Amino acid sequence: MNKLTTIASIFFLSLLEGCSDGSGHDPLPVAETTVRLEGVIGLSATRAVIDSGYEKDLEVCFARQDETTGSTGAYGMWKVCEAVRLGGGGNRPITFAESQLYPADGTHIRLHGYYPAGDKVTFDLKTGKATFSLDGVTDIMATGCLTATIYDPVRTCTFRHLLTQVALVCYSDRAEQWGAVTKIEAVDICKAQQLDWQSETPQLTGSLDGPVGKVAIRDINRLLLPQIGEDEELPEAQGYILLPVSPADGTVAHPLQLEVTTTKDGKGNETATVSHVSVTVDGGFLLGKRHVVSLFFTDGRKIQATSVGVERWTDKDAGEIPI
């Protein structure tokens, strides 16, 4: 019995020694003095994988805000830190133009990464908001607000797509009466989209004092309408546009309004003609998704818009969209 007691005592002491650093206190976590981040592109806030590509190096920015000492939960002025996410799929290293350090006293910092950088975005360091200039072509992405300290660093982030893509398939059963499509424009689009850096789930809101107007569908320029018979397959999409999902969210209540300009009036008369088309999709537009919509040019100056499908953005699309 004494032998068993001795063995049990030794085992118990060894457990105590394994749980202590010898000072009587739990060991502090290892400090991470430099902000080291990896970023992935291709996940929206609630959707599945959109794109694992993005082979190019991506110039991004991170808005940073430091907690003020002696006042927990209060933060100072925002500042903007330029960075580059190295190209490739999955988590890729992010290199800051100027090395970013965590405060040595253990106070928090906030980081909010976004794309694009440069002349397509302006920012207000006092309000903590970035304003993007929408052109219908450039993707807009953000990570949401990340909070970290020297003892609880942030190591990964996800750049989420904040726009939806609408791709158009144009065709006709009487192409000679419509001639060519010279342009298609989305109307009543708020061209100034704001991002609040304090938001953990990034989203865009239209600027109240920003310009509202038309945004052109890309790649539509004197498009000759394909003549498609009843049983023939539709062509590939001939043009696309990247848009916010508010206020035109693609629902019946808030459809996307298009202006379609053709060289003929739908009756064979050679005159520039503008037709108005409302676009809706089941469930409304989804962020980070590609919605394929057909425009069927038929008799009586009528253009029928029909949702063909919704899919993830493909590597081919990523190659076409400036990133």
mmCIF file of C-alpha atoms in Angstrom:
data_model
loop_
_atom_site.group_PDB
_atom_site.id
_atom_site.type_symbol
_atom_site.label_atom_id
_atom_site.label_comp_id
_atom_site.label_asym_id
_atom_site.label_seq_id
_atom_site.Cartn_x
_atom_site.Cartn_y
_atom_site.Cartn_z
ATOM 1 C CA MET A 1 0.000 0.000 0.000
ATOM 2 C CA ASN A 2 2.848 2.445 0.855
ATOM 3 C CA LYS A 3 4.409 1.738 -2.523
ATOM 4 C CA LEU A 4 1.151 2.551 -4.363
ATOM 5 C CA THR A 5 0.761 5.752 -2.348
ATOM 6 C CA THR A 6 4.294 6.850 -3.241
ATOM 7 C CA ILE A 7 3.728 6.237 -6.966
ATOM 8 C CA ALA A 8 0.436 8.161 -6.918
ATOM 9 C CA SER A 9 2.093 11.085 -5.113
ATOM 10 C CA ILE A 10 4.906 11.288 -7.671
ATOM 11 C CA PHE A 11 2.369 11.224 -10.543
ATOM 12 C CA PHE A 12 0.296 13.989 -8.932
ATOM 13 C CA LEU A 13 3.367 16.192 -8.384
ATOM 14 C CA SER A 14 4.467 15.718 -11.985
ATOM 15 C CA LEU A 15 1.036 16.950 -13.152
ATOM 16 C CA LEU A 16 1.370 20.052 -10.975
ATOM 17 C CA GLU A 17 4.823 20.775 -12.375
ATOM 18 C CA GLY A 18 3.519 20.417 -15.938
ATOM 19 C CA CYS A 19 0.805 23.029 -15.276
ATOM 20 C CA SER A 20 3.095 25.659 -13.782
ATOM 21 C CA ASP A 21 5.983 27.755 -15.024
ATOM 22 C CA GLY A 22 7.513 27.723 -11.557
ATOM 23 C CA SER A 23 6.432 31.251 -10.729
ATOM 24 C CA GLY A 24 3.017 30.400 -9.374
ATOM 25 C CA HIS A 25 1.292 32.196 -12.291
ATOM 26 C CA ASP A 26 -0.107 30.969 -15.591
ATOM 27 C CA PRO A 27 2.303 31.753 -18.446
ATOM 28 C CA LEU A 28 1.436 34.802 -20.549
ATOM 29 C CA PRO A 29 0.649 34.210 -24.240
ATOM 30 C CA VAL A 30 3.508 34.851 -26.618
ATOM 31 C CA ALA A 31 3.481 38.436 -27.890
ATOM 32 C CA GLU A 32 3.194 39.009 -31.660
ATOM 33 C CA THR A 33 4.760 42.431 -32.169
ATOM 34 C CA THR A 34 4.320 42.707 -35.967
ATOM 35 C CA VAL A 35 0.990 42.545 -37.778
ATOM 36 C CA ARG A 36 1.303 39.492 -40.049
ATOM 37 C CA LEU A 37 -1.710 38.804 -42.222
ATOM 38 C CA GLU A 38 -2.784 36.376 -44.898
ATOM 39 C CA GLY A 39 -5.839 37.055 -47.021
ATOM 40 C CA VAL A 40 -8.196 34.895 -49.042
ATOM 41 C CA ILE A 41 -10.507 36.085 -51.822
ATOM 42 C CA GLY A 42 -13.671 34.333 -52.798
ATOM 43 C CA LEU A 43 -16.087 34.112 -49.884
ATOM 44 C CA SER A 44 -19.059 36.379 -49.482
ATOM 45 C CA ALA A 45 -20.619 36.973 -46.095
ATOM 46 C CA THR A 46 -23.112 34.114 -46.375
ATOM 47 C CA ARG A 47 -22.403 32.381 -49.682
ATOM 48 C CA ALA A 48 -20.205 29.546 -50.839
ATOM 49 C CA VAL A 49 -16.914 29.862 -52.683
ATOM 50 C CA ILE A 50 -17.087 32.289 -55.598
ATOM 51 C CA ASP A 51 -13.618 32.208 -57.074
ATOM 52 C CA SER A 52 -10.331 30.652 -56.018
ATOM 53 C CA GLY A 53 -8.332 32.486 -58.675
ATOM 54 C CA TYR A 54 -7.008 36.048 -58.532
ATOM 55 C CA GLU A 55 -3.541 35.136 -59.691
ATOM 56 C CA LYS A 56 -2.421 38.766 -59.825
ATOM 57 C CA ASP A 57 -0.932 40.684 -56.929
ATOM 58 C CA LEU A 58 -3.739 42.833 -55.570
ATOM 59 C CA GLU A 59 -3.148 46.391 -54.337
ATOM 60 C CA VAL A 60 -5.351 46.801 -51.258
ATOM 61 C CA CYS A 61 -5.633 49.136 -48.276
ATOM 62 C CA PHE A 62 -6.250 48.597 -44.586
ATOM 63 C CA ALA A 63 -7.859 51.273 -42.475
ATOM 64 C CA ARG A 64 -6.344 51.169 -38.977
ATOM 65 C CA GLN A 65 -7.558 52.568 -35.670
ATOM 66 C CA ASP A 66 -5.749 52.263 -32.300
ATOM 67 C CA GLU A 67 -7.399 52.040 -28.909
ATOM 68 C CA THR A 68 -6.517 55.003 -26.744
ATOM 69 C CA THR A 69 -4.525 54.252 -23.591
ATOM 70 C CA GLY A 70 -6.361 54.651 -20.309
ATOM 71 C CA SER A 71 -9.792 54.545 -21.969
ATOM 72 C CA THR A 72 -10.955 51.015 -22.770
ATOM 73 C CA GLY A 73 -13.152 50.854 -25.847
ATOM 74 C CA ALA A 74 -12.273 54.341 -27.077
ATOM 75 C CA TYR A 75 -10.301 54.663 -30.296
ATOM 76 C CA GLY A 76 -8.297 57.421 -31.926
ATOM 77 C CA MET A 77 -8.225 58.680 -35.520
ATOM 78 C CA TRP A 78 -8.286 56.265 -38.431
ATOM 79 C CA LYS A 79 -5.334 56.047 -40.782
ATOM 80 C CA VAL A 80 -4.902 54.230 -44.095
ATOM 81 C CA CYS A 81 -2.154 51.643 -44.642
ATOM 82 C CA GLU A 82 -1.311 50.588 -48.195
ATOM 83 C CA ALA A 83 -0.653 46.883 -48.775
ATOM 84 C CA VAL A 84 -0.422 44.162 -51.418
ATOM 85 C CA ARG A 85 -2.019 40.731 -51.295
ATOM 86 C CA LEU A 86 0.254 38.331 -53.193
ATOM 87 C CA GLY A 87 -1.525 36.645 -56.093
ATOM 88 C CA GLY A 88 -2.828 33.088 -55.965
ATOM 89 C CA GLY A 89 -5.601 30.969 -54.546
ATOM 90 C CA GLY A 90 -6.341 30.418 -50.878
ATOM 91 C CA ASN A 91 -4.649 32.332 -48.066
ATOM 92 C CA ARG A 92 -1.850 34.469 -49.477
ATOM 93 C CA PRO A 93 0.559 36.787 -47.604
ATOM 94 C CA ILE A 94 -0.296 40.470 -47.290
ATOM 95 C CA THR A 95 2.663 42.838 -47.344
ATOM 96 C CA PHE A 96 2.238 46.317 -45.889
ATOM 97 C CA ALA A 97 4.064 49.226 -47.542
ATOM 98 C CA GLU A 98 5.045 50.320 -44.006
ATOM 99 C CA SER A 99 5.444 47.664 -41.328
ATOM 100 C CA GLN A 100 2.505 47.620 -38.908
ATOM 101 C CA LEU A 101 3.141 46.923 -35.203
ATOM 102 C CA TYR A 102 0.814 46.059 -32.346
ATOM 103 C CA PRO A 103 0.872 48.455 -29.368
ATOM 104 C CA ALA A 104 3.308 47.100 -26.767
ATOM 105 C CA ASP A 105 0.918 47.912 -23.898
ATOM 106 C CA GLY A 106 -1.636 45.331 -25.074
ATOM 107 C CA THR A 107 -4.297 47.787 -26.236
ATOM 108 C CA HIS A 108 -6.461 46.876 -29.217
ATOM 109 C CA ILE A 109 -6.224 47.860 -32.846
ATOM 110 C CA ARG A 110 -8.880 47.694 -35.542
ATOM 111 C CA LEU A 111 -8.157 46.789 -39.159
ATOM 112 C CA HIS A 112 -10.547 46.931 -42.118
ATOM 113 C CA GLY A 113 -9.161 45.832 -45.470
ATOM 114 C CA TYR A 114 -10.719 46.902 -48.745
ATOM 115 C CA TYR A 115 -10.294 46.948 -52.517
ATOM 116 C CA PRO A 116 -9.924 48.888 -54.790
ATOM 117 C CA ALA A 117 -7.351 51.396 -53.643
ATOM 118 C CA GLY A 118 -6.098 54.456 -55.493
ATOM 119 C CA ASP A 119 -8.190 57.000 -57.355
ATOM 120 C CA LYS A 120 -11.420 54.963 -57.279
ATOM 121 C CA VAL A 121 -11.861 55.488 -53.550
ATOM 122 C CA THR A 122 -11.841 58.473 -51.205
ATOM 123 C CA PHE A 123 -12.063 58.351 -47.419
ATOM 124 C CA ASP A 124 -12.920 60.377 -44.346
ATOM 125 C CA LEU A 125 -10.565 59.588 -41.455
ATOM 126 C CA LYS A 126 -12.839 61.286 -38.921
ATOM 127 C CA THR A 127 -16.035 59.372 -39.748
ATOM 128 C CA GLY A 128 -14.219 56.160 -40.691
ATOM 129 C CA LYS A 129 -15.844 55.720 -44.107
ATOM 130 C CA ALA A 130 -14.538 55.015 -47.591
ATOM 131 C CA THR A 131 -16.450 56.094 -50.695
ATOM 132 C CA PHE A 132 -16.007 54.082 -53.897
ATOM 133 C CA SER A 133 -16.676 55.428 -57.385
ATOM 134 C CA LEU A 134 -18.825 52.819 -59.151
ATOM 135 C CA ASP A 135 -18.000 52.212 -62.822
ATOM 136 C CA GLY A 136 -19.820 48.908 -63.422
ATOM 137 C CA VAL A 137 -16.553 47.121 -64.151
ATOM 138 C CA THR A 138 -14.351 47.177 -61.049
ATOM 139 C CA ASP A 139 -14.946 44.720 -58.215
ATOM 140 C CA ILE A 140 -15.372 46.104 -54.679
ATOM 141 C CA MET A 141 -14.338 43.925 -51.722
ATOM 142 C CA ALA A 142 -13.791 44.328 -47.976
ATOM 143 C CA THR A 143 -12.829 42.236 -44.951
ATOM 144 C CA GLY A 144 -15.029 43.758 -42.283
ATOM 145 C CA CYS A 145 -13.605 45.210 -39.085
ATOM 146 C CA LEU A 146 -10.958 42.981 -37.416
ATOM 147 C CA THR A 147 -9.916 43.555 -33.791
ATOM 148 C CA ALA A 148 -6.617 42.322 -32.344
ATOM 149 C CA THR A 149 -3.897 42.883 -29.721
ATOM 150 C CA ILE A 150 -0.246 41.965 -29.288
ATOM 151 C CA TYR A 151 -1.367 38.889 -27.308
ATOM 152 C CA ASP A 152 -4.372 38.050 -29.499
ATOM 153 C CA PRO A 153 -3.234 38.866 -33.033
ATOM 154 C CA VAL A 154 -5.261 38.509 -36.215
ATOM 155 C CA ARG A 155 -3.602 36.260 -38.786
ATOM 156 C CA THR A 156 -6.137 35.730 -41.598
ATOM 157 C CA CYS A 157 -8.853 37.722 -43.303
ATOM 158 C CA THR A 158 -11.344 37.281 -46.136
ATOM 159 C CA PHE A 159 -12.000 39.856 -48.839
ATOM 160 C CA ARG A 160 -15.720 39.546 -49.518
ATOM 161 C CA HIS A 161 -17.376 40.611 -52.757
ATOM 162 C CA LEU A 162 -19.757 43.528 -52.154
ATOM 163 C CA LEU A 163 -21.267 43.683 -55.651
ATOM 164 C CA THR A 164 -23.417 41.429 -57.789
ATOM 165 C CA GLN A 165 -22.738 40.634 -61.449
ATOM 166 C CA VAL A 166 -25.478 40.754 -64.091
ATOM 167 C CA ALA A 167 -24.581 39.143 -67.431
ATOM 168 C CA LEU A 168 -26.818 39.738 -70.458
ATOM 169 C CA VAL A 169 -27.629 37.390 -73.333
ATOM 170 C CA CYS A 170 -29.144 39.302 -76.275
ATOM 171 C CA TYR A 171 -30.927 37.533 -79.154
ATOM 172 C CA SER A 172 -33.921 37.867 -81.463
ATOM 173 C CA ASP A 173 -36.316 35.927 -83.655
ATOM 174 C CA ARG A 174 -36.443 38.862 -86.101
ATOM 175 C CA ALA A 175 -32.973 40.387 -85.903
ATOM 176 C CA GLU A 176 -33.311 42.375 -89.157
ATOM 177 C CA GLN A 177 -36.048 44.527 -87.591
ATOM 178 C CA TRP A 178 -33.849 45.616 -84.683
ATOM 179 C CA GLY A 179 -30.473 46.104 -86.347
ATOM 180 C CA ALA A 180 -27.563 46.421 -83.915
ATOM 181 C CA VAL A 181 -27.524 47.149 -80.176
ATOM 182 C CA THR A 182 -25.365 50.253 -79.750
ATOM 183 C CA LYS A 183 -25.465 50.346 -75.954
ATOM 184 C CA ILE A 184 -27.270 49.131 -72.853
ATOM 185 C CA GLU A 185 -27.237 51.172 -69.649
ATOM 186 C CA ALA A 186 -28.451 50.584 -66.111
ATOM 187 C CA VAL A 187 -30.333 53.695 -64.961
ATOM 188 C CA ASP A 188 -30.831 55.419 -61.601
ATOM 189 C CA ILE A 189 -27.659 53.887 -60.149
ATOM 190 C CA CYS A 190 -25.985 55.552 -57.170
ATOM 191 C CA LYS A 191 -22.396 55.911 -58.335
ATOM 192 C CA ALA A 192 -20.935 56.738 -54.887
ATOM 193 C CA GLN A 193 -20.964 53.704 -52.577
ATOM 194 C CA GLN A 194 -19.831 53.998 -48.950
ATOM 195 C CA LEU A 195 -18.166 51.440 -46.668
ATOM 196 C CA ASP A 196 -18.220 51.923 -42.879
ATOM 197 C CA TRP A 197 -14.891 50.745 -41.462
ATOM 198 C CA GLN A 198 -16.425 49.977 -38.057
ATOM 199 C CA SER A 199 -18.808 47.368 -39.508
ATOM 200 C CA GLU A 200 -17.803 43.749 -38.792
ATOM 201 C CA THR A 201 -19.915 42.542 -41.733
ATOM 202 C CA PRO A 202 -18.961 44.748 -44.679
ATOM 203 C CA GLN A 203 -21.701 46.211 -46.843
ATOM 204 C CA LEU A 204 -22.117 49.118 -49.215
ATOM 205 C CA THR A 205 -24.632 51.924 -48.854
ATOM 206 C CA GLY A 206 -25.364 54.576 -51.429
ATOM 207 C CA SER A 207 -24.058 58.029 -50.534
ATOM 208 C CA LEU A 208 -26.980 60.412 -49.948
ATOM 209 C CA ASP A 209 -25.207 63.275 -51.702
ATOM 210 C CA GLY A 210 -23.520 61.158 -54.374
ATOM 211 C CA PRO A 211 -24.303 61.279 -58.106
ATOM 212 C CA VAL A 212 -27.142 59.126 -59.475
ATOM 213 C CA GLY A 213 -27.120 58.223 -63.144
ATOM 214 C CA LYS A 214 -26.499 55.664 -65.846
ATOM 215 C CA VAL A 215 -23.820 52.959 -65.877
ATOM 216 C CA ALA A 216 -23.010 51.215 -69.149
ATOM 217 C CA ILE A 217 -23.044 47.456 -69.633
ATOM 218 C CA ARG A 218 -19.542 46.430 -70.625
ATOM 219 C CA ASP A 219 -18.782 44.946 -74.086
ATOM 220 C CA ILE A 220 -22.046 46.076 -75.719
ATOM 221 C CA ASN A 221 -20.993 48.184 -78.717
ATOM 222 C CA ARG A 222 -22.897 47.824 -81.994
ATOM 223 C CA LEU A 223 -23.735 44.240 -81.135
ATOM 224 C CA LEU A 224 -25.405 42.504 -84.068
ATOM 225 C CA LEU A 225 -28.302 40.521 -82.623
ATOM 226 C CA PRO A 226 -28.026 36.763 -83.186
ATOM 227 C CA GLN A 227 -31.028 35.285 -85.007
ATOM 228 C CA ILE A 228 -32.131 32.364 -82.809
ATOM 229 C CA GLY A 229 -34.844 29.886 -83.748
ATOM 230 C CA GLU A 230 -37.280 28.337 -81.303
ATOM 231 C CA ASP A 231 -35.256 25.186 -80.627
ATOM 232 C CA GLU A 232 -31.751 26.676 -80.927
ATOM 233 C CA GLU A 233 -29.432 27.213 -77.984
ATOM 234 C CA LEU A 234 -28.877 30.709 -76.658
ATOM 235 C CA PRO A 235 -25.486 32.346 -77.241
ATOM 236 C CA GLU A 236 -23.015 33.083 -74.500
ATOM 237 C CA ALA A 237 -23.464 36.303 -72.529
ATOM 238 C CA GLN A 238 -22.272 39.278 -74.585
ATOM 239 C CA GLY A 239 -21.967 41.849 -71.802
ATOM 240 C CA TYR A 240 -21.968 42.257 -68.023
ATOM 241 C CA ILE A 241 -22.123 44.836 -65.258
ATOM 242 C CA LEU A 242 -21.149 44.880 -61.564
ATOM 243 C CA LEU A 243 -23.696 46.596 -59.336
ATOM 244 C CA PRO A 244 -24.646 47.137 -55.685
ATOM 245 C CA VAL A 245 -27.804 45.318 -54.576
ATOM 246 C CA SER A 246 -29.512 48.433 -53.212
ATOM 247 C CA PRO A 247 -31.869 50.017 -54.026
ATOM 248 C CA ALA A 248 -32.317 48.035 -57.267
ATOM 249 C CA ASP A 249 -32.110 44.566 -55.709
ATOM 250 C CA GLY A 250 -33.665 42.684 -58.616
ATOM 251 C CA THR A 251 -36.949 41.957 -56.838
ATOM 252 C CA VAL A 252 -40.372 42.744 -58.267
ATOM 253 C CA ALA A 253 -40.595 45.693 -55.868
ATOM 254 C CA HIS A 254 -37.180 47.068 -56.874
ATOM 255 C CA PRO A 255 -36.248 45.831 -60.365
ATOM 256 C CA LEU A 256 -33.115 46.830 -62.260
ATOM 257 C CA GLN A 257 -34.065 49.299 -64.986
ATOM 258 C CA LEU A 258 -32.213 49.150 -68.308
ATOM 259 C CA GLU A 259 -32.185 51.449 -71.327
ATOM 260 C CA VAL A 260 -31.465 49.577 -74.563
ATOM 261 C CA THR A 261 -30.472 51.564 -77.655
ATOM 262 C CA THR A 262 -30.780 49.928 -81.086
ATOM 263 C CA THR A 263 -30.163 51.157 -84.645
ATOM 264 C CA LYS A 264 -33.684 50.167 -85.716
ATOM 265 C CA ASP A 265 -37.068 50.547 -84.026
ATOM 266 C CA GLY A 266 -38.103 46.878 -83.864
ATOM 267 C CA LYS A 267 -40.247 47.293 -86.987
ATOM 268 C CA GLY A 268 -37.410 47.562 -89.480
ATOM 269 C CA ASN A 269 -37.219 51.365 -89.589
ATOM 270 C CA GLU A 270 -33.671 52.733 -89.575
ATOM 271 C CA THR A 271 -33.846 55.083 -86.566
ATOM 272 C CA ALA A 272 -32.025 55.129 -83.237
ATOM 273 C CA THR A 273 -34.478 53.733 -80.678
ATOM 274 C CA VAL A 274 -34.363 53.568 -76.882
ATOM 275 C CA SER A 275 -36.339 50.779 -75.170
ATOM 276 C CA HIS A 276 -36.909 50.447 -71.427
ATOM 277 C CA VAL A 277 -36.608 47.024 -69.779
ATOM 278 C CA SER A 278 -37.190 45.922 -66.167
ATOM 279 C CA VAL A 279 -35.028 43.054 -64.887
ATOM 280 C CA THR A 280 -36.026 40.833 -61.969
ATOM 281 C CA VAL A 281 -34.642 37.530 -60.710
ATOM 282 C CA ASP A 282 -36.060 34.969 -58.296
ATOM 283 C CA GLY A 283 -35.032 35.918 -54.757
ATOM 284 C CA GLY A 284 -33.358 39.139 -55.894
ATOM 285 C CA PHE A 285 -29.697 39.776 -56.678
ATOM 286 C CA LEU A 286 -27.098 38.048 -54.498
ATOM 287 C CA LEU A 287 -23.731 39.525 -53.548
ATOM 288 C CA GLY A 288 -20.803 37.779 -55.172
ATOM 289 C CA LYS A 289 -23.007 35.868 -57.612
ATOM 290 C CA ARG A 290 -23.327 35.993 -61.408
ATOM 291 C CA HIS A 291 -26.915 36.383 -62.615
ATOM 292 C CA VAL A 292 -27.477 35.515 -66.273
ATOM 293 C CA VAL A 293 -30.420 37.357 -67.837
ATOM 294 C CA SER A 294 -31.662 36.981 -71.419
ATOM 295 C CA LEU A 295 -33.048 39.903 -73.454
ATOM 296 C CA PHE A 296 -35.317 38.596 -76.203
ATOM 297 C CA PHE A 297 -35.921 41.170 -78.948
ATOM 298 C CA THR A 298 -39.214 40.255 -80.591
ATOM 299 C CA ASP A 299 -42.069 41.890 -82.505
ATOM 300 C CA GLY A 300 -43.865 45.121 -81.668
ATOM 301 C CA ARG A 301 -40.790 46.850 -80.202
ATOM 302 C CA LYS A 302 -40.930 44.412 -77.302
ATOM 303 C CA ILE A 303 -37.900 43.220 -75.308
ATOM 304 C CA GLN A 304 -38.552 40.392 -72.872
ATOM 305 C CA ALA A 305 -36.176 39.978 -69.912
ATOM 306 C CA THR A 306 -35.909 36.488 -68.426
ATOM 307 C CA SER A 307 -33.644 35.188 -65.666
ATOM 308 C CA VAL A 308 -31.653 32.262 -67.048
ATOM 309 C CA GLY A 309 -29.685 31.281 -63.958
ATOM 310 C CA VAL A 310 -27.382 32.206 -61.113
ATOM 311 C CA GLU A 311 -23.869 30.872 -60.672
ATOM 312 C CA ARG A 312 -20.557 31.615 -59.017
ATOM 313 C CA TRP A 313 -18.065 33.937 -60.633
ATOM 314 C CA THR A 314 -15.671 31.842 -62.718
ATOM 315 C CA ASP A 315 -11.947 32.132 -63.350
ATOM 316 C CA LYS A 316 -12.813 33.383 -66.854
ATOM 317 C CA ASP A 317 -14.901 36.175 -65.374
ATOM 318 C CA ALA A 318 -12.120 37.097 -62.954
ATOM 319 C CA GLY A 319 -9.788 37.458 -65.903
ATOM 320 C CA GLU A 320 -12.170 39.875 -67.572
ATOM 321 C CA ILE A 321 -13.011 41.946 -64.498
ATOM 322 C CA PRO A 322 -10.303 44.454 -63.473
ATOM 323 C CA ILE A 323 -8.947 43.401 -60.098
#
